[in-house]
PDB file of C-alpha atoms in Angstrom:
ATOM      1  CA  UNK A 138       0.000   0.000   0.000  1.00 75.00           C
ATOM      2  CA  UNK A 139       1.299   3.434  -0.955  1.00 82.00           C
ATOM      3  CA  UNK A 140       1.809   5.680   2.078  1.00 85.00           C
ATOM      4  CA  UNK A 141       1.479   9.424   1.518  1.00 87.00           C
ATOM      5  CA  UNK A 142       3.961  10.044   4.316  1.00 88.00           C
ATOM      6  CA  UNK A 143       6.599   8.033   2.473  1.00 89.00           C
ATOM      7  CA  UNK A 144       5.857   9.876  -0.775  1.00 91.00           C
ATOM      8  CA  UNK A 145       6.212  13.195   1.044  1.00 92.00           C
ATOM      9  CA  UNK A 146       9.544  12.148   2.601  1.00 92.00           C
ATOM     10  CA  UNK A 147      10.874  11.208  -0.837  1.00 93.00           C
ATOM     11  CA  UNK A 148       9.602  14.516  -2.215  1.00 94.00           C
ATOM     12  CA  UNK A 149      11.619  16.394   0.414  1.00 94.00           C
ATOM     13  CA  UNK A 150      14.683  14.315  -0.457  1.00 93.00           C
ATOM     14  CA  UNK A 151      14.351  15.278  -4.118  1.00 93.00           C
ATOM     15  CA  UNK A 152      13.927  18.938  -3.244  1.00 93.00           C
ATOM     16  CA  UNK A 153      16.921  18.889  -0.918  1.00 92.00           C
ATOM     17  CA  UNK A 154      19.143  17.365  -3.570  1.00 90.00           C
ATOM     18  CA  UNK A 155      17.817  18.891  -6.814  1.00 92.00           C
ATOM     19  CA  UNK A 156      16.463  22.350  -6.013  1.00 93.00           C
ATOM     20  CA  UNK A 157      19.356  23.848  -7.962  1.00 93.00           C
ATOM     21  CA  UNK A 158      18.037  22.129 -11.090  1.00 95.00           C
ATOM     22  CA  UNK A 159      14.375  22.804 -10.417  1.00 96.00           C
ATOM     23  CA  UNK A 160      14.570  26.511  -9.528  1.00 95.00           C
ATOM     24  CA  UNK A 161      15.822  27.810 -12.924  1.00 96.00           C
ATOM     25  CA  UNK A 162      13.174  25.798 -14.773  1.00 96.00           C
ATOM     26  CA  UNK A 163      10.424  27.090 -12.482  1.00 96.00           C
ATOM     27  CA  UNK A 164      11.705  30.650 -12.876  1.00 96.00           C
ATOM     28  CA  UNK A 165      11.876  30.423 -16.667  1.00 95.00           C
ATOM     29  CA  UNK A 166       8.640  28.518 -17.217  1.00 95.00           C
ATOM     30  CA  UNK A 167       6.371  29.842 -14.479  1.00 96.00           C
ATOM     31  CA  UNK A 168       7.505  33.150 -13.003  1.00 96.00           C
ATOM     32  CA  UNK A 169       8.780  34.995 -16.089  1.00 96.00           C
ATOM     33  CA  UNK A 170       5.821  34.265 -18.434  1.00 96.00           C
ATOM     34  CA  UNK A 171       3.297  35.059 -15.693  1.00 95.00           C
ATOM     35  CA  UNK A 172       5.005  38.359 -14.838  1.00 94.00           C
ATOM     36  CA  UNK A 173       5.112  39.373 -18.518  1.00 95.00           C
ATOM     37  CA  UNK A 174       1.423  38.527 -18.964  1.00 93.00           C
ATOM     38  CA  UNK A 175       0.331  40.287 -15.789  1.00 92.00           C
ATOM     39  CA  UNK A 176       2.514  43.288 -16.533  1.00 92.00           C
ATOM     40  CA  UNK A 177       0.943  43.695 -19.950  1.00 91.00           C
ATOM     41  CA  UNK A 178      -2.555  43.489 -18.490  1.00 89.00           C
ATOM     42  CA  UNK A 179      -1.714  45.936 -15.692  1.00 87.00           C
ATOM     43  CA  UNK A 180      -0.069  48.645 -17.781  1.00 86.00           C
ATOM     44  CA  UNK A 181      -1.843  48.407 -21.145  1.00 84.00           C
ATOM     45  CA  UNK A 182      -5.068  50.045 -22.263  1.00 79.00           C
ATOM     46  CA  UNK A 183      -7.934  47.528 -22.196  1.00 80.00           C
ATOM     47  CA  UNK A 184     -10.840  47.444 -24.593  1.00 76.00           C
ATOM     48  CA  UNK A 185      -8.860  47.488 -27.842  1.00 82.00           C
ATOM     49  CA  UNK A 186      -8.435  44.735 -30.418  1.00 83.00           C
ATOM     50  CA  UNK A 187      -4.656  44.723 -30.015  1.00 85.00           C
ATOM     51  CA  UNK A 188      -5.038  44.397 -26.241  1.00 86.00           C
ATOM     52  CA  UNK A 189      -7.309  41.379 -26.649  1.00 87.00           C
ATOM     53  CA  UNK A 190      -5.101  39.697 -29.256  1.00 91.00           C
ATOM     54  CA  UNK A 191      -1.837  40.305 -27.417  1.00 91.00           C
ATOM     55  CA  UNK A 192      -3.403  39.265 -24.133  1.00 90.00           C
ATOM     56  CA  UNK A 193      -4.650  36.029 -25.682  1.00 92.00           C
ATOM     57  CA  UNK A 194      -1.239  35.228 -27.161  1.00 94.00           C
ATOM     58  CA  UNK A 195       0.447  35.893 -23.831  1.00 94.00           C
ATOM     59  CA  UNK A 196      -2.121  33.749 -21.992  1.00 94.00           C
ATOM     60  CA  UNK A 197      -1.551  30.818 -24.355  1.00 94.00           C
ATOM     61  CA  UNK A 198       2.213  31.254 -24.176  1.00 95.00           C
ATOM     62  CA  UNK A 199       2.079  31.313 -20.386  1.00 95.00           C
ATOM     63  CA  UNK A 200       0.038  28.107 -20.326  1.00 95.00           C
ATOM     64  CA  UNK A 201       2.479  26.332 -22.653  1.00 96.00           C
ATOM     65  CA  UNK A 202       5.474  27.531 -20.631  1.00 97.00           C
ATOM     66  CA  UNK A 203       3.896  26.386 -17.368  1.00 96.00           C
ATOM     67  CA  UNK A 204       3.095  22.958 -18.778  1.00 97.00           C
ATOM     68  CA  UNK A 205       6.643  22.652 -20.091  1.00 97.00           C
ATOM     69  CA  UNK A 206       8.157  23.580 -16.734  1.00 97.00           C
ATOM     70  CA  UNK A 207       5.883  21.211 -14.819  1.00 97.00           C
ATOM     71  CA  UNK A 208       6.811  18.338 -17.159  1.00 97.00           C
ATOM     72  CA  UNK A 209      10.499  19.154 -16.785  1.00 97.00           C
ATOM     73  CA  UNK A 210      10.220  19.174 -12.990  1.00 97.00           C
ATOM     74  CA  UNK A 211       8.330  15.876 -13.126  1.00 96.00           C
ATOM     75  CA  UNK A 212      11.202  14.430 -15.176  1.00 96.00           C
ATOM     76  CA  UNK A 213      13.714  15.605 -12.553  1.00 96.00           C
ATOM     77  CA  UNK A 214      11.554  14.257  -9.747  1.00 93.00           C
ATOM     78  CA  UNK A 215      10.938  10.887 -11.371  1.00 93.00           C
ATOM     79  CA  UNK A 216      14.444   9.720 -12.233  1.00 91.00           C
ATOM     80  CA  UNK A 217      17.538  10.704 -10.218  1.00 91.00           C
ATOM     81  CA  UNK A 218      19.673  10.089 -13.318  1.00 91.00           C
ATOM     82  CA  UNK A 219      17.898  12.850 -15.254  1.00 92.00           C
ATOM     83  CA  UNK A 220      19.903  16.046 -15.585  1.00 94.00           C
ATOM     84  CA  UNK A 221      18.538  19.524 -16.356  1.00 93.00           C
ATOM     85  CA  UNK A 222      19.234  19.351 -20.094  1.00 95.00           C
ATOM     86  CA  UNK A 223      17.515  15.982 -20.421  1.00 95.00           C
ATOM     87  CA  UNK A 224      14.532  17.185 -18.374  1.00 95.00           C
ATOM     88  CA  UNK A 225      14.093  20.221 -20.611  1.00 95.00           C
ATOM     89  CA  UNK A 226      14.342  18.030 -23.709  1.00 96.00           C
ATOM     90  CA  UNK A 227      11.805  15.495 -22.440  1.00 96.00           C
ATOM     91  CA  UNK A 228       9.394  18.259 -21.483  1.00 96.00           C
ATOM     92  CA  UNK A 229       9.717  19.904 -24.888  1.00 95.00           C
ATOM     93  CA  UNK A 230       8.897  16.622 -26.597  1.00 96.00           C
ATOM     94  CA  UNK A 231       5.731  16.095 -24.542  1.00 96.00           C
ATOM     95  CA  UNK A 232       4.395  19.624 -24.040  1.00 96.00           C
ATOM     96  CA  UNK A 233       2.059  19.554 -27.054  1.00 96.00           C
ATOM     97  CA  UNK A 234       0.270  16.347 -25.958  1.00 95.00           C
ATOM     98  CA  UNK A 235      -0.030  17.837 -22.462  1.00 96.00           C
ATOM     99  CA  UNK A 236      -1.467  21.037 -23.948  1.00 96.00           C
ATOM    100  CA  UNK A 237      -3.975  19.111 -26.051  1.00 95.00           C
ATOM    101  CA  UNK A 238      -5.205  17.085 -23.080  1.00 95.00           C
ATOM    102  CA  UNK A 239      -5.405  20.219 -20.915  1.00 95.00           C
ATOM    103  CA  UNK A 240      -7.523  21.994 -23.536  1.00 95.00           C
ATOM    104  CA  UNK A 241      -9.749  18.920 -23.910  1.00 95.00           C
ATOM    105  CA  UNK A 242     -10.365  18.711 -20.159  1.00 95.00           C
ATOM    106  CA  UNK A 243     -11.053  22.453 -20.007  1.00 95.00           C
ATOM    107  CA  UNK A 244     -13.624  22.168 -22.799  1.00 95.00           C
ATOM    108  CA  UNK A 245     -15.345  19.257 -21.053  1.00 95.00           C
ATOM    109  CA  UNK A 246     -15.373  21.187 -17.775  1.00 94.00           C
ATOM    110  CA  UNK A 247     -16.915  24.163 -19.547  1.00 93.00           C
ATOM    111  CA  UNK A 248     -19.590  22.070 -21.234  1.00 94.00           C
ATOM    112  CA  UNK A 249     -20.556  20.505 -17.911  1.00 93.00           C
ATOM    113  CA  UNK A 250     -21.251  23.987 -16.565  1.00 88.00           C
ATOM    114  CA  UNK A 251     -23.669  24.844 -19.369  1.00 91.00           C
ATOM    115  CA  UNK A 252     -26.885  23.390 -17.802  1.00 90.00           C
ATOM    116  CA  UNK A 253     -27.140  25.873 -14.867  1.00 88.00           C
ATOM    117  CA  UNK A 254     -26.341  28.742 -17.236  1.00 86.00           C
ATOM    118  CA  UNK A 255     -29.215  27.707 -19.490  1.00 88.00           C
ATOM    119  CA  UNK A 256     -31.566  27.390 -16.523  1.00 85.00           C
ATOM    120  CA  UNK A 257     -30.611  30.856 -15.221  1.00 81.00           C
ATOM    121  CA  UNK A 258     -31.016  32.480 -18.633  1.00 80.00           C
ATOM    122  CA  UNK A 259     -34.408  30.871 -19.146  1.00 82.00           C
ATOM    123  CA  UNK A 260     -35.492  32.178 -15.756  1.00 77.00           C
ATOM    124  CA  UNK A 261     -34.805  35.731 -16.937  1.00 73.00           C
ATOM    125  CA  UNK A 262     -31.570  36.333 -15.037  1.00 72.00           C
ATOM    126  CA  UNK A 263     -29.134  38.704 -16.801  1.00 69.00           C
ATOM    127  CA  UNK A 264     -25.786  36.912 -16.594  1.00 67.00           C
ATOM    128  CA  UNK A 265     -23.878  39.593 -18.508  1.00 68.00           C
ATOM    129  CA  UNK A 266     -24.992  42.345 -16.138  1.00 64.00           C
ATOM    130  CA  UNK A 267     -24.228  40.188 -13.117  1.00 65.00           C
ATOM    131  CA  UNK A 268     -20.745  39.360 -14.407  1.00 62.00           C
ATOM    132  CA  UNK A 269     -19.945  43.024 -15.006  1.00 61.00           C
ATOM    133  CA  UNK A 270     -21.316  44.090 -11.612  1.00 61.00           C
ATOM    134  CA  UNK A 271     -23.948  46.292 -13.192  1.00 59.00           C
ATOM    135  CA  UNK A 272     -26.445  47.960 -10.856  1.00 53.00           C
ATOM    136  CA  UNK A 273     -29.127  47.988 -13.539  1.00 52.00           C
ATOM    137  CA  UNK A 274     -32.391  46.495 -12.315  1.00 54.00           C
ATOM    138  CA  UNK A 275     -32.380  42.818 -13.192  1.00 58.00           C
ATOM    139  CA  UNK A 276     -34.955  40.107 -12.960  1.00 64.00           C
ATOM    140  CA  UNK A 277     -33.776  37.768 -10.211  1.00 68.00           C
ATOM    141  CA  UNK A 278     -33.715  34.036 -10.965  1.00 70.00           C
ATOM    142  CA  UNK A 279     -36.702  32.017  -9.842  1.00 75.00           C
ATOM    143  CA  UNK A 280     -36.452  30.009  -6.650  1.00 77.00           C
ATOM    144  CA  UNK A 281     -36.355  26.802  -8.676  1.00 80.00           C
ATOM    145  CA  UNK A 282     -33.556  28.076 -10.924  1.00 81.00           C
ATOM    146  CA  UNK A 283     -31.544  29.348  -7.967  1.00 82.00           C
ATOM    147  CA  UNK A 284     -31.966  26.065  -6.098  1.00 88.00           C
ATOM    148  CA  UNK A 285     -30.997  23.990  -9.122  1.00 89.00           C
ATOM    149  CA  UNK A 286     -27.925  26.160  -9.717  1.00 89.00           C
ATOM    150  CA  UNK A 287     -26.799  25.871  -6.098  1.00 91.00           C
ATOM    151  CA  UNK A 288     -27.209  22.079  -6.016  1.00 94.00           C
ATOM    152  CA  UNK A 289     -25.602  21.675  -9.421  1.00 93.00           C
ATOM    153  CA  UNK A 290     -22.678  23.883  -8.361  1.00 92.00           C
ATOM    154  CA  UNK A 291     -22.120  21.822  -5.220  1.00 95.00           C
ATOM    155  CA  UNK A 292     -22.236  18.561  -7.198  1.00 95.00           C
ATOM    156  CA  UNK A 293     -19.911  20.084  -9.784  1.00 94.00           C
ATOM    157  CA  UNK A 294     -17.388  21.021  -7.085  1.00 94.00           C
ATOM    158  CA  UNK A 295     -17.439  17.550  -5.528  1.00 94.00           C
ATOM    159  CA  UNK A 296     -17.092  15.921  -8.937  1.00 95.00           C
ATOM    160  CA  UNK A 297     -14.246  18.271  -9.891  1.00 94.00           C
ATOM    161  CA  UNK A 298     -12.321  17.390  -6.708  1.00 94.00           C
ATOM    162  CA  UNK A 299     -12.818  13.673  -7.386  1.00 95.00           C
ATOM    163  CA  UNK A 300     -11.683  14.009 -11.003  1.00 95.00           C
ATOM    164  CA  UNK A 301      -8.709  16.111  -9.922  1.00 94.00           C
ATOM    165  CA  UNK A 302      -7.626  13.345  -7.564  1.00 95.00           C
ATOM    166  CA  UNK A 303      -7.947  10.657 -10.241  1.00 95.00           C
ATOM    167  CA  UNK A 304      -6.009  12.750 -12.769  1.00 96.00           C
ATOM    168  CA  UNK A 305      -3.247  13.862 -10.405  1.00 96.00           C
ATOM    169  CA  UNK A 306      -0.769  11.575 -12.204  1.00 96.00           C
ATOM    170  CA  UNK A 307      -1.642  12.871 -15.655  1.00 96.00           C
ATOM    171  CA  UNK A 308       1.622  14.739 -16.268  1.00 96.00           C
ATOM    172  CA  UNK A 309       3.890  11.922 -15.034  1.00 96.00           C
ATOM    173  CA  UNK A 310       2.055   9.490 -17.324  1.00 96.00           C
ATOM    174  CA  UNK A 311       2.204  11.847 -20.317  1.00 96.00           C
ATOM    175  CA  UNK A 312       5.931  12.306 -19.780  1.00 95.00           C
ATOM    176  CA  UNK A 313       7.136   8.858 -18.733  1.00 94.00           C
ATOM    177  CA  UNK A 314       4.782   6.598 -20.676  1.00 92.00           C
ATOM    178  CA  UNK A 315       4.501   8.879 -23.712  1.00 92.00           C
ATOM    179  CA  UNK A 316       0.735   8.554 -23.879  1.00 91.00           C
ATOM    180  CA  UNK A 317      -1.744  10.913 -25.467  1.00 90.00           C
ATOM    181  CA  UNK A 318      -5.425  10.812 -24.626  1.00 93.00           C
ATOM    182  CA  UNK A 319      -4.827   7.383 -23.068  1.00 93.00           C
ATOM    183  CA  UNK A 320      -2.993   9.140 -20.239  1.00 94.00           C
ATOM    184  CA  UNK A 321      -6.389   9.998 -18.742  1.00 95.00           C
ATOM    185  CA  UNK A 322      -7.375   6.350 -18.449  1.00 94.00           C
ATOM    186  CA  UNK A 323      -3.927   5.387 -17.179  1.00 94.00           C
ATOM    187  CA  UNK A 324      -3.976   8.041 -14.440  1.00 94.00           C
ATOM    188  CA  UNK A 325      -7.396   6.846 -13.301  1.00 94.00           C
ATOM    189  CA  UNK A 326      -6.052   3.301 -13.247  1.00 91.00           C
ATOM    190  CA  UNK A 327      -2.953   4.195 -11.235  1.00 93.00           C
ATOM    191  CA  UNK A 328      -4.890   6.157  -8.600  1.00 92.00           C
ATOM    192  CA  UNK A 329      -7.387   3.382  -7.918  1.00 90.00           C
ATOM    193  CA  UNK A 330      -7.658   2.847  -4.180  1.00 88.00           C
ATOM    194  CA  UNK A 331      -5.861   6.118  -3.416  1.00 91.00           C
ATOM    195  CA  UNK A 332      -8.640   8.576  -4.197  1.00 92.00           C
ATOM    196  CA  UNK A 333      -9.591   9.654  -0.690  1.00 93.00           C
ATOM    197  CA  UNK A 334      -5.995   9.955   0.455  1.00 93.00           C
ATOM    198  CA  UNK A 335      -5.162  12.044  -2.594  1.00 94.00           C
ATOM    199  CA  UNK A 336      -8.228  14.236  -2.006  1.00 95.00           C
ATOM    200  CA  UNK A 337      -7.080  14.836   1.565  1.00 94.00           C
ATOM    201  CA  UNK A 338      -3.622  15.856   0.344  1.00 93.00           C
ATOM    202  CA  UNK A 339      -5.104  18.111  -2.360  1.00 93.00           C
ATOM    203  CA  UNK A 340      -7.414  19.905   0.064  1.00 94.00           C
ATOM    204  CA  UNK A 341      -4.645  20.443   2.610  1.00 93.00           C
ATOM    205  CA  UNK A 342      -2.251  21.591  -0.111  1.00 93.00           C
ATOM    206  CA  UNK A 343      -4.818  24.013  -1.557  1.00 93.00           C
ATOM    207  CA  UNK A 344      -5.555  25.542   1.855  1.00 95.00           C
ATOM    208  CA  UNK A 345      -1.871  26.078   2.671  1.00 95.00           C
ATOM    209  CA  UNK A 346      -1.123  27.497  -0.794  1.00 95.00           C
ATOM    210  CA  UNK A 347      -4.089  29.870  -0.816  1.00 95.00           C
ATOM    211  CA  UNK A 348      -3.398  31.161   2.695  1.00 96.00           C
ATOM    212  CA  UNK A 349       0.317  31.617   1.971  1.00 95.00           C
ATOM    213  CA  UNK A 350      -0.330  33.369  -1.345  1.00 94.00           C
ATOM    214  CA  UNK A 351      -2.996  35.636   0.136  1.00 95.00           C
ATOM    215  CA  UNK A 352      -0.797  36.546   3.091  1.00 95.00           C
ATOM    216  CA  UNK A 353       2.228  37.300   0.915  1.00 93.00           C
ATOM    217  CA  UNK A 354       0.213  39.381  -1.537  1.00 93.00           C
ATOM    218  CA  UNK A 355      -1.636  41.296   1.198  1.00 94.00           C
ATOM    219  CA  UNK A 356       1.446  42.158   3.244  1.00 94.00           C
ATOM    220  CA  UNK A 357       3.607  43.147   0.275  1.00 94.00           C
ATOM    221  CA  UNK A 358       0.672  45.042  -1.240  1.00 92.00           C
ATOM    222  CA  UNK A 359       0.447  47.234   1.861  1.00 92.00           C
ATOM    223  CA  UNK A 360       4.208  47.785   1.881  1.00 93.00           C
ATOM    224  CA  UNK A 361       4.343  48.720  -1.805  1.00 92.00           C
ATOM    225  CA  UNK A 362       1.359  51.073  -1.483  1.00 91.00           C
ATOM    226  CA  UNK A 363       2.974  52.870   1.448  1.00 90.00           C
ATOM    227  CA  UNK A 364       6.264  53.131  -0.427  1.00 89.00           C
ATOM    228  CA  UNK A 365       4.845  54.266  -3.775  1.00 88.00           C
ATOM    229  CA  UNK A 366       1.960  56.436  -2.606  1.00 85.00           C
ATOM    230  CA  UNK A 367      -1.421  57.083  -4.182  1.00 80.00           C
ATOM    231  CA  UNK A 368      -0.003  57.536  -7.671  1.00 83.00           C
ATOM    232  CA  UNK A 369       1.667  54.151  -7.608  1.00 85.00           C
ATOM    233  CA  UNK A 370      -1.342  51.966  -6.802  1.00 89.00           C
ATOM    234  CA  UNK A 371      -1.203  50.166 -10.171  1.00 88.00           C
ATOM    235  CA  UNK A 372       2.515  49.488  -9.773  1.00 91.00           C
ATOM    236  CA  UNK A 373       2.054  48.373  -6.157  1.00 91.00           C
ATOM    237  CA  UNK A 374      -0.704  45.980  -7.199  1.00 91.00           C
ATOM    238  CA  UNK A 375       1.475  44.555  -9.960  1.00 93.00           C
ATOM    239  CA  UNK A 376       4.485  44.100  -7.670  1.00 94.00           C
ATOM    240  CA  UNK A 377       2.416  42.372  -4.991  1.00 94.00           C
ATOM    241  CA  UNK A 378       1.080  40.142  -7.756  1.00 93.00           C
ATOM    242  CA  UNK A 379       4.659  39.239  -8.678  1.00 95.00           C
ATOM    243  CA  UNK A 380       5.272  38.178  -5.084  1.00 95.00           C
ATOM    244  CA  UNK A 381       2.104  36.062  -5.176  1.00 95.00           C
ATOM    245  CA  UNK A 382       3.296  34.481  -8.424  1.00 95.00           C
ATOM    246  CA  UNK A 383       6.606  33.528  -6.827  1.00 96.00           C
ATOM    247  CA  UNK A 384       4.840  31.926  -3.856  1.00 96.00           C
ATOM    248  CA  UNK A 385       2.449  30.061  -6.164  1.00 96.00           C
ATOM    249  CA  UNK A 386       5.393  28.867  -8.256  1.00 96.00           C
ATOM    250  CA  UNK A 387       7.062  27.367  -5.201  1.00 95.00           C
ATOM    251  CA  UNK A 388       3.923  25.368  -4.418  1.00 96.00           C
ATOM    252  CA  UNK A 389       3.450  24.351  -8.063  1.00 96.00           C
ATOM    253  CA  UNK A 390       7.011  23.036  -8.262  1.00 96.00           C
ATOM    254  CA  UNK A 391       6.477  21.191  -4.983  1.00 95.00           C
ATOM    255  CA  UNK A 392       3.283  19.630  -6.368  1.00 95.00           C
ATOM    256  CA  UNK A 393       5.103  18.520  -9.528  1.00 96.00           C
ATOM    257  CA  UNK A 394       7.793  16.740  -7.520  1.00 96.00           C
ATOM    258  CA  UNK A 395       5.170  15.167  -5.253  1.00 96.00           C
ATOM    259  CA  UNK A 396       3.172  13.798  -8.194  1.00 96.00           C
ATOM    260  CA  UNK A 397       6.390  12.457  -9.717  1.00 96.00           C
ATOM    261  CA  UNK A 398       7.198  10.589  -6.523  1.00 95.00           C
ATOM    262  CA  UNK A 399       3.610   9.371  -6.194  1.00 96.00           C
ATOM    263  CA  UNK A 400       3.851   8.025  -9.735  1.00 95.00           C
ATOM    264  CA  UNK A 401       7.091   6.224  -8.897  1.00 94.00           C
ATOM    265  CA  UNK A 402       5.428   4.687  -5.830  1.00 92.00           C
ATOM    266  CA  UNK A 403       2.346   3.366  -7.600  1.00 92.00           C
ATOM    267  CA  UNK A 404       3.454   2.470 -11.127  1.00 81.00           C
ATOM    268  CA  UNK A 405       4.698  -0.954 -10.063  1.00 71.00           C
ATOM    269  CA  UNK A 406       1.317  -1.780  -8.505  1.00 70.00           C
ATOM    270  CA  UNK A 407      -0.482  -2.109 -11.834  1.00 62.00           C
ATOM    271  CA  UNK A 408       0.626  -3.744 -15.090  1.00 55.00           C
ATOM    272  CA  UNK A 409       2.082  -1.462 -17.712  1.00 51.00           C
ATOM    273  CA  UNK A 410      -0.031  -1.178 -20.843  1.00 47.00           C
TER     274      UNK A 410
END
């Protein structure tokens, strides 16, 4: 039986011995693209075609870079014989399949959220005005529509957590077994019997990451606002966002190493296909 404590201990061992390899990849693939994207959004004029196009390109580029860096860190965390150059090469070879599967899962997730939207629209609720925070008088959703949306949202959240637990090994499978869409089935297979333990780890990890990110962004935001004054609010907000990005990157790299070690621990339990 796979013990999460053992996986965590091995994760710490990897981090202690290979942080020097992981840090540059995380910086290049996670921090830099995110800072460039956020900086463009913060200091550019919204509402123009060029803003939308450039923002979209930067968003896609950031996603690709983050997937690449996560795959590279998984490669480092999976095999102690893997050096930085090999990890970067392996990640580059598998980033497009990872991107395709990520887009597919995002589309499916979006489609599953369509039913409550349809119900709300049919009840007369103005979703566009609500999303923009408009104070224009709107017809509230009916009690039935509101109740259905609340129950559906709760079920959606529970289902999303369960799916997230079953797909936690997706990147290690994509990288190490060179699978495409079949990586989804393989991840579900490998996590059989571990779902509740993985969910517990995911919830704990999410709480710690969110609290740490919020605290770092709030404290540095106050400091930057005091230092820059009223005219520097936009810059202060951007800089505090950079700090939050760095904190998030640390947790993302940690998660990548953990999933790599979890994959190593469970892959011998089931037959390779």
